[in-house]
Short mmCIF file of C-alpha atoms in Angstrom, two decimals:
data_model
loop_
_atom_site.label_atom_id
_atom_site.label_comp_id
_atom_site.label_asym_id
_atom_site.label_seq_id
_atom_site.Cartn_x
_atom_site.Cartn_y
_atom_site.Cartn_z
CA MET A 130 -35.28 -69.56 -46.17
CA LEU A 131 -31.90 -68.11 -45.20
CA PHE A 132 -33.32 -64.64 -45.79
CA ALA A 133 -36.16 -65.26 -43.29
CA ILE A 134 -33.77 -66.66 -40.68
CA THR A 135 -31.48 -63.64 -41.06
CA VAL A 136 -34.38 -61.20 -40.65
CA VAL A 137 -35.59 -63.04 -37.55
CA VAL A 138 -32.11 -63.14 -35.99
CA VAL A 139 -31.54 -59.43 -36.65
CA CYS A 140 -34.95 -58.48 -35.23
CA VAL A 141 -34.55 -60.71 -32.15
CA GLY A 142 -31.06 -59.31 -31.55
CA ALA A 143 -32.35 -55.75 -31.76
CA GLY A 144 -35.30 -56.58 -29.51
CA LEU A 145 -33.06 -58.17 -26.88
CA SER A 146 -30.69 -55.19 -26.92
CA VAL A 147 -33.51 -52.70 -26.52
CA ALA A 148 -35.10 -54.84 -23.80
CA GLY A 149 -31.81 -54.94 -21.89
CA VAL A 150 -31.45 -51.16 -21.96
CA TYR A 151 -35.08 -50.74 -20.93
CA TRP A 152 -34.79 -53.29 -18.10
CA GLY A 153 -31.67 -51.62 -16.72
CA ALA A 154 -33.13 -48.12 -16.98
CA ALA A 155 -36.47 -49.12 -15.45
CA GLY A 156 -34.79 -50.86 -12.51
CA THR A 157 -32.48 -47.93 -11.88
CA LEU A 158 -35.32 -45.41 -11.97
CA ARG A 159 -37.49 -47.61 -9.74
CA ASN A 160 -34.69 -47.86 -7.15
CA TYR A 161 -34.01 -44.13 -7.40
CA ARG A 162 -37.65 -43.17 -6.84
CA ALA A 163 -38.13 -45.59 -3.93
CA LEU A 164 -34.93 -44.51 -2.21
CA LYS A 165 -35.65 -40.81 -2.71
CA SER A 166 -39.17 -41.21 -1.32
CA ASP A 167 -38.01 -43.26 1.68
CA LEU A 168 -35.20 -40.84 2.54
CA GLN A 169 -37.60 -37.89 2.35
CA ARG A 170 -39.99 -39.65 4.73
CA LEU A 171 -37.08 -40.49 7.07
CA ASP A 172 -35.98 -36.86 7.04
CA ASP A 173 -39.53 -35.68 7.75
CA ILE A 174 -39.71 -37.99 10.78
CA ALA A 175 -36.29 -36.88 12.02
CA HIS A 176 -37.32 -33.22 11.92
CA ASP A 177 -40.88 -33.65 13.21
CA GLU A 178 -40.92 -32.21 16.71
CA SER A 179 -44.36 -33.66 17.49
CA ILE A 180 -42.92 -37.19 17.52
CA PRO A 181 -41.07 -38.15 20.72
CA ASP A 182 -37.38 -38.94 20.17
CA GLU A 183 -37.73 -42.48 21.49
CA GLN A 184 -40.33 -43.25 18.77
CA LYS A 185 -38.46 -41.68 15.86
CA SER A 186 -35.97 -44.50 15.50
CA ALA A 187 -38.68 -47.19 15.43
CA LEU A 188 -40.72 -45.22 12.87
CA ARG A 189 -37.67 -44.67 10.69
CA HIS A 190 -36.62 -48.33 10.86
CA ALA A 191 -40.16 -49.37 9.88
CA ILE A 192 -39.77 -47.41 6.63
CA ARG A 193 -36.26 -48.65 5.77
CA ALA A 194 -33.77 -50.68 7.77
CA PRO A 195 -30.44 -48.81 7.81
CA HIS A 196 -27.06 -50.26 6.93
CA GLY A 197 -25.28 -48.12 9.54
CA ASN A 198 -26.12 -46.71 12.97
CA TRP A 199 -25.82 -43.61 15.20
CA GLY A 200 -28.43 -41.06 14.20
CA MET A 201 -28.34 -39.66 10.68
CA VAL A 202 -25.09 -41.56 10.06
CA GLU A 203 -27.15 -44.76 10.15
CA TYR A 204 -28.54 -43.86 6.72
CA PHE A 205 -25.18 -42.78 5.25
CA ASP A 206 -25.09 -45.72 2.80
CA GLU A 207 -28.59 -44.94 1.59
CA HIS A 208 -27.74 -41.25 1.02
CA ALA A 209 -24.60 -42.25 -0.87
CA GLN A 210 -26.64 -44.67 -2.98
CA LEU A 211 -29.20 -41.95 -3.75
CA ASN A 212 -26.43 -39.58 -4.86
CA ALA A 213 -24.99 -42.27 -7.14
CA LEU A 214 -28.41 -43.10 -8.59
CA THR A 215 -29.05 -39.39 -9.17
CA LEU A 216 -25.88 -39.15 -11.22
CA VAL A 217 -26.79 -42.28 -13.16
CA ALA A 218 -30.39 -41.20 -13.79
CA GLU A 219 -29.36 -37.74 -14.96
CA GLY A 220 -26.21 -38.77 -16.81
CA LEU A 221 -27.35 -41.82 -18.74
CA LYS A 222 -30.73 -40.74 -20.08
CA TRP A 223 -29.57 -39.49 -23.47
CA PRO A 224 -26.79 -42.06 -23.97
CA ALA A 225 -29.32 -44.84 -23.30
CA LEU A 226 -31.79 -43.33 -25.77
CA LEU A 227 -29.04 -42.97 -28.39
CA THR A 228 -28.04 -46.60 -27.81
CA VAL A 229 -31.60 -47.78 -28.39
CA ALA A 230 -31.91 -45.64 -31.53
CA GLY A 231 -28.56 -46.95 -32.81
CA VAL A 232 -29.51 -50.57 -32.23
CA LEU A 233 -32.84 -50.13 -33.98
CA LEU A 234 -31.30 -48.28 -36.93
CA SER A 235 -28.54 -50.85 -37.34
CA ALA A 236 -31.13 -53.64 -37.26
CA VAL A 237 -33.18 -51.91 -39.94
CA GLY A 238 -30.01 -51.33 -41.97
CA SER A 239 -29.04 -54.99 -41.65
CA VAL A 240 -32.43 -56.13 -42.91
CA LEU A 241 -32.43 -53.58 -45.74
CA SER A 242 -28.94 -54.69 -46.82
CA LEU A 243 -30.33 -58.12 -47.56
CA TRP A 244 -32.43 -56.67 -50.38
CA LEU A 245 -29.61 -54.68 -51.97
#
């Protein structure tokens, strides 16, 4: 009975750890993609000469409400956030994958140690 409980606890612990890494990575990538897409659309509107200047601000605000104001400075926070997310997305891919592999291998090792 104790053996079965130990196996379940080890497997649930590994599953929760992997789920946490996946949840964090998926949320970060989702935010990164949405922000990158929105900022590209905002930039396209800002540089589109066929749209009158008085309509550009309303079109841009319909896509994403800015945290700041005054022209391109109004989206300064969003650009800073995109740069941070770019660093995170590029810099944490392999460490996150190694973490998941380590958790799974340690869980397998823990279960195997019960038989030895």
